[in-house]
Coordinates of C-alpha atoms in Angstrom, one line a residue:
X696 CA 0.0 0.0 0.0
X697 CA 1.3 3.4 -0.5
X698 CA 1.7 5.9 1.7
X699 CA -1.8 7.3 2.9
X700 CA -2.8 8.7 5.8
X701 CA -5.6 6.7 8.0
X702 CA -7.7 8.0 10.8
X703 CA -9.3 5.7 13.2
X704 CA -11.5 7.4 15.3
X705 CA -12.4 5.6 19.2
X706 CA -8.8 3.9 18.7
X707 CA -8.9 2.5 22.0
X708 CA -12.3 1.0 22.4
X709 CA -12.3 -2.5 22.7
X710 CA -9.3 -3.3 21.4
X711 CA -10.6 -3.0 18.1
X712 CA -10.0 0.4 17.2
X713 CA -6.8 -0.5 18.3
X714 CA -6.1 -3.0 16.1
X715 CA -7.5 -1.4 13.0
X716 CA -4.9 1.3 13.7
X717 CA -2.2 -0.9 14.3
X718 CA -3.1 -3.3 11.1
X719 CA -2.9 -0.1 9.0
X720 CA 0.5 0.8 10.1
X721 CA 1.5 -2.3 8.9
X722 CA 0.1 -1.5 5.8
X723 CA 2.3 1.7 5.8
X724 CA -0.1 4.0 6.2
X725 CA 0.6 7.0 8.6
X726 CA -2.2 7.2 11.5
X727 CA -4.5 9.4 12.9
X728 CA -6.2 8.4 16.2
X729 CA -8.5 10.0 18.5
X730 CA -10.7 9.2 21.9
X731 CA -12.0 11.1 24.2
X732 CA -10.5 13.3 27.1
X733 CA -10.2 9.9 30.0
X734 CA -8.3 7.9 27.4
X735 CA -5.3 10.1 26.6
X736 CA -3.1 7.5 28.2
X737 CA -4.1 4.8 26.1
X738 CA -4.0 7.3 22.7
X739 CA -0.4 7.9 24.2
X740 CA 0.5 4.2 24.5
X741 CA -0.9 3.3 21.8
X742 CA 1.1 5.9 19.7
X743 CA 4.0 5.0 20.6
X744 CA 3.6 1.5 19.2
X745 CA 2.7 2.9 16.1
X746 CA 5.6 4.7 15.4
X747 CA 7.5 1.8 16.5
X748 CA 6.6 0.6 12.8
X749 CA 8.1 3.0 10.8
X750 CA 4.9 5.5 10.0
X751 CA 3.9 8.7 11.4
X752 CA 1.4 8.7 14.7
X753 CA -0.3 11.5 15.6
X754 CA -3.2 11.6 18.4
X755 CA -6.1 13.7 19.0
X756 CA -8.7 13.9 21.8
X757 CA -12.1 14.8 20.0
X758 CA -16.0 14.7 21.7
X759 CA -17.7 12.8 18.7
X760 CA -20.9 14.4 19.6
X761 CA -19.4 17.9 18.9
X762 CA -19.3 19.0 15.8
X763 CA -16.3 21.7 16.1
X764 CA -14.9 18.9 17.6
X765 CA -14.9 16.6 14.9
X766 CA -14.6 19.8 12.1
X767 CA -11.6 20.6 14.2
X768 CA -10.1 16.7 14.6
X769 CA -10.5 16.2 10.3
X770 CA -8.4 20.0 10.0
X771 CA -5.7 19.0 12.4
X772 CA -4.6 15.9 11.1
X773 CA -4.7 17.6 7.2
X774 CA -2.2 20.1 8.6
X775 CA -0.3 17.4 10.8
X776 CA -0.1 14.5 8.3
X777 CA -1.0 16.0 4.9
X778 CA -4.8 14.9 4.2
X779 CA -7.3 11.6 5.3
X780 CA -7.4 8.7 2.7
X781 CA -9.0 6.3 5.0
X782 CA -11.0 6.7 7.8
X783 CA -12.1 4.1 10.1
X784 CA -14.9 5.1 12.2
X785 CA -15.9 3.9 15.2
X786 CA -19.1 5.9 16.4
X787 CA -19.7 6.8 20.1
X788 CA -21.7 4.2 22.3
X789 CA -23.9 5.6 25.2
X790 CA -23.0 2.1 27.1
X791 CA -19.8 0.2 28.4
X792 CA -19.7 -3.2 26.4
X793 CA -19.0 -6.4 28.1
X794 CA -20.3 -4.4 31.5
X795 CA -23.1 -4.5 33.9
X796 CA -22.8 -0.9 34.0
X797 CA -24.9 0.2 30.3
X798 CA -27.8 2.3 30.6
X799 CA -30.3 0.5 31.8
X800 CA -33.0 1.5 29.3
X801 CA -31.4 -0.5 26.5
X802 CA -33.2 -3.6 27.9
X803 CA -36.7 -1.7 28.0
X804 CA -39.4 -2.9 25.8
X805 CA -41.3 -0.7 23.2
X806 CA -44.2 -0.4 25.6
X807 CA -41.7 0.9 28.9
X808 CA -39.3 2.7 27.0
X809 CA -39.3 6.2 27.6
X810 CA -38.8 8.7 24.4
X811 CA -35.7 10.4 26.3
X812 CA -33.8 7.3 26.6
X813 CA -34.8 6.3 23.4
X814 CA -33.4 9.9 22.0
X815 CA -29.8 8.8 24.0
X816 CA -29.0 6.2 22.0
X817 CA -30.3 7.8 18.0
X818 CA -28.3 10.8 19.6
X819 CA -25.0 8.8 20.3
X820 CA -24.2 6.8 17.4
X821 CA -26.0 8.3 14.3
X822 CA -25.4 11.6 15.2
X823 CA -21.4 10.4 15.9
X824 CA -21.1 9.1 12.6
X825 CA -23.0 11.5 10.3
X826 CA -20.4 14.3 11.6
X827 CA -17.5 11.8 10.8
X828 CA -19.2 11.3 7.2
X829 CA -19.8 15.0 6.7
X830 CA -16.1 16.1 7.5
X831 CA -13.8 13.3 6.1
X832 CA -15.9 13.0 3.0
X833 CA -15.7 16.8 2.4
X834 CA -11.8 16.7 2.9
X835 CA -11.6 13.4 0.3
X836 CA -13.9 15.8 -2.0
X837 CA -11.6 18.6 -2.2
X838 CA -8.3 16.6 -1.7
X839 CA -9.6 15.2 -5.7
X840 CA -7.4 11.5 -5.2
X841 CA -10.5 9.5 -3.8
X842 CA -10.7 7.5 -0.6
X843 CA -12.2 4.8 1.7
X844 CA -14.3 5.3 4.6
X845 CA -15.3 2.0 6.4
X846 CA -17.8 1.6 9.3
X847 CA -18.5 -0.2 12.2
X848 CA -21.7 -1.9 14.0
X849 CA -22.9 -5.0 14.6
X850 CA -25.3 -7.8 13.4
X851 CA -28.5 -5.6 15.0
X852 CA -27.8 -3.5 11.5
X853 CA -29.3 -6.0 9.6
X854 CA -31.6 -7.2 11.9
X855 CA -33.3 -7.5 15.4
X856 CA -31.0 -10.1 17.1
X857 CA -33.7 -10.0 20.5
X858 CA -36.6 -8.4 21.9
X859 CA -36.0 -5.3 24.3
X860 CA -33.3 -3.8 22.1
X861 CA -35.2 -1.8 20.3
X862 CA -33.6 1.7 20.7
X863 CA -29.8 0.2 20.5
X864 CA -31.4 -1.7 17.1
X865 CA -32.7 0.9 15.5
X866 CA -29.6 2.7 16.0
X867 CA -27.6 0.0 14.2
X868 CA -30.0 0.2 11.5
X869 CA -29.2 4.2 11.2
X870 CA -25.6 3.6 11.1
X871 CA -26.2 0.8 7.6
X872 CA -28.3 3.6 6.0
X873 CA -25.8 6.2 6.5
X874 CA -23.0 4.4 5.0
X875 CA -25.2 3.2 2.5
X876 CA -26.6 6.9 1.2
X877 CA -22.7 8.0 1.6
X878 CA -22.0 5.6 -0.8
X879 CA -24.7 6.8 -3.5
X880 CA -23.5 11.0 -2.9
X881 CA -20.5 10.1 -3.0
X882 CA -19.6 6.8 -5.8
X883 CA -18.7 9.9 -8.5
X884 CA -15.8 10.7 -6.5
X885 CA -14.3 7.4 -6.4
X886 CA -14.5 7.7 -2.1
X887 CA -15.7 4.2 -1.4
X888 CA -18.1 3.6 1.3
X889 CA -18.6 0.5 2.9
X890 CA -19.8 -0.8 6.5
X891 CA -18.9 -4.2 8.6
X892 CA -21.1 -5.5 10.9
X893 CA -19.4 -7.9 13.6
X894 CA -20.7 -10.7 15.8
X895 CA -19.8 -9.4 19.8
X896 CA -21.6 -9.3 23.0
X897 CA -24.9 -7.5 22.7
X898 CA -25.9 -5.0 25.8
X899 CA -28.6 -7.3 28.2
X900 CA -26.5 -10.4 27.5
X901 CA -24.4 -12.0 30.1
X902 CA -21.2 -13.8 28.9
X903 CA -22.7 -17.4 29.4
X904 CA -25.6 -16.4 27.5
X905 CA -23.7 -14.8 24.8
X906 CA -21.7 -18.1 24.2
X907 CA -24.1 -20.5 24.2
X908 CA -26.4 -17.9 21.9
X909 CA -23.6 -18.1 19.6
X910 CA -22.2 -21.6 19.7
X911 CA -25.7 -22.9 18.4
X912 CA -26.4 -20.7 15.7
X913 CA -22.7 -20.6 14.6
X914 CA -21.5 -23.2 12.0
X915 CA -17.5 -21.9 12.7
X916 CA -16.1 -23.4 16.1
X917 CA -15.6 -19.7 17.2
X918 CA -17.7 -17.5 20.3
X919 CA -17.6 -14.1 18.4
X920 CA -14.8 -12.3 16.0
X921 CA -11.8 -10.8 17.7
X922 CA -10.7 -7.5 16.8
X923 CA -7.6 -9.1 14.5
X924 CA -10.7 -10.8 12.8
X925 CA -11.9 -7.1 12.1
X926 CA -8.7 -5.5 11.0
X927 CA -8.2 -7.7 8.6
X928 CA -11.2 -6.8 6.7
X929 CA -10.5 -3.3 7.6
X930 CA -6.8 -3.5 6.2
X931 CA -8.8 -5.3 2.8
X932 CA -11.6 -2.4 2.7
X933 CA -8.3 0.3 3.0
X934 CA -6.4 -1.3 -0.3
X935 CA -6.9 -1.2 -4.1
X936 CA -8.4 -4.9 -4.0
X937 CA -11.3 -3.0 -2.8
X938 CA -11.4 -0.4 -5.8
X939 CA -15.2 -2.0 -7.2
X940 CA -16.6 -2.3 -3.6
X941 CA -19.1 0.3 -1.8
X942 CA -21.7 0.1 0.0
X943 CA -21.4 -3.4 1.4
X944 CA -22.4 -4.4 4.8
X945 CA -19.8 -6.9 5.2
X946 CA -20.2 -9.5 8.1
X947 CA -17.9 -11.1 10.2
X948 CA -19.7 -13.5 12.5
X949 CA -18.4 -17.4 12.0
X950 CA -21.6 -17.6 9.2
X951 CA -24.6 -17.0 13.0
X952 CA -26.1 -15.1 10.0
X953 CA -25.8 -14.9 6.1
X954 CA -26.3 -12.9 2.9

């Protein structure tokens, strides 16, 4: 891959932001990442192991939600590492994964739910990544030399995995049409869209739940994907084999559910 710069926004969530940026580094790219104000230590960290590989690292912290914020993150890395080419974006969850501590209305039925925790949730995420859309397509626009901007959510994008999940579900389904209208407005620029949904723990599940959910819808002797499982597809989405591709929902769940 030649040298293109790559931003990765949420870099240290899960590990899988940090993976993406760390399989794209590999790939030669020089790296943008960004998190909020109580993760500078891990942006920090995590730079440094970038630039262990022989690219340029630099970090930003950034308030999704904001949009001077995110206006500001997409200018500072054009003037630090001359321009975006890919962007990897991770949107902002209103929840802590893999915790007992998520709001507690994500488990709410249609009938209990109440419209301001509904308005949490198609707050967080959509509004997270339509300002990310809006400000790294506009900069692959004017830079003239095309682009890739990739997506993440989960298998609740293409459809509703379990009852009382309806506001975190129709949230997933929000990010899938964003990515999928960016692709339309934007297909005559040669910026490729495309989005990958990923088989992890779903907020409401405990872990033994979660596995035995999984292990007996799932053909593939796997739980759930790991975040090397996701930067792999990222790294593909990022190259030229991916020059006819946008659009997609791409899934990466062990075959739980198919195309």
């Amino acid at each position: 891959m030649a040298r293109r710069t790559a931003i990765i926004t949420r870099s240290t969530q899960r590990l899988v932001g940090r993976s993406c940026a760390l399989r794209l580094a590999e790939d030669g790219c020089d790296v943008a990442i960004c998190d909020d104000s109580s993760k500078q230590s891990e942006l920090l960290e995590l730079k440094r192991e970038i630039e262990s590989k022989g690219v340029k690292c630099c970090s930003y912290i950034c308030d999704q939600l904001n949009e001077e914020d995110v206006k500001n993150l997409i200018g500072n890395v054009v003037e630090d590492l001359g321009g975006v080419d890919i962007a990897s974006l991770h949107q902002y969850m209103p929840f802590v994964y893999g915790l007992t501590r998520f709001i507690v209305s994500a488990t709410s039925t249609l009938a209990s739910m109440s419209v301001t925790d509904f308005d949490k949730y198609m707050t967080a995420r959509p509004r997270s990544l339509l300002l990310l859309l809006k400000y790294t397509s506009a900069q692959m626009i004017k830079q003239d030399r095309g682009g890739r901007v990739i997506g993440l959510t989960n298998m609740s994008a293409l459809q509703a995995l379990l009852p009382r999940l309806s506001a975190y579900t129709a949230a997933c389904f929000a990010i899938r049409g964003l990515m999928q209208t960016a692709a339309l407005e934007l297909g005559g620029t040669s910026t490729a869209e495309s989005a990958i949904a990923v088989l992890g723990s779903q907020p409401g599940w405990d872990l033994q739940e979660m596995q035995k959910a999984i292990s007996d819808r799932t053909p593939l002797p796997k739980n759930a994907a790991t975040s090397q499982d996701i930067a792999l597809v990222v790294g593909m989405l990022a190259s030229k084999e991916s020059d006819f591709m946008t659009g997609q929902t791409i899934l990466i769940n062990g075959g739980m559910m198919m195309n």
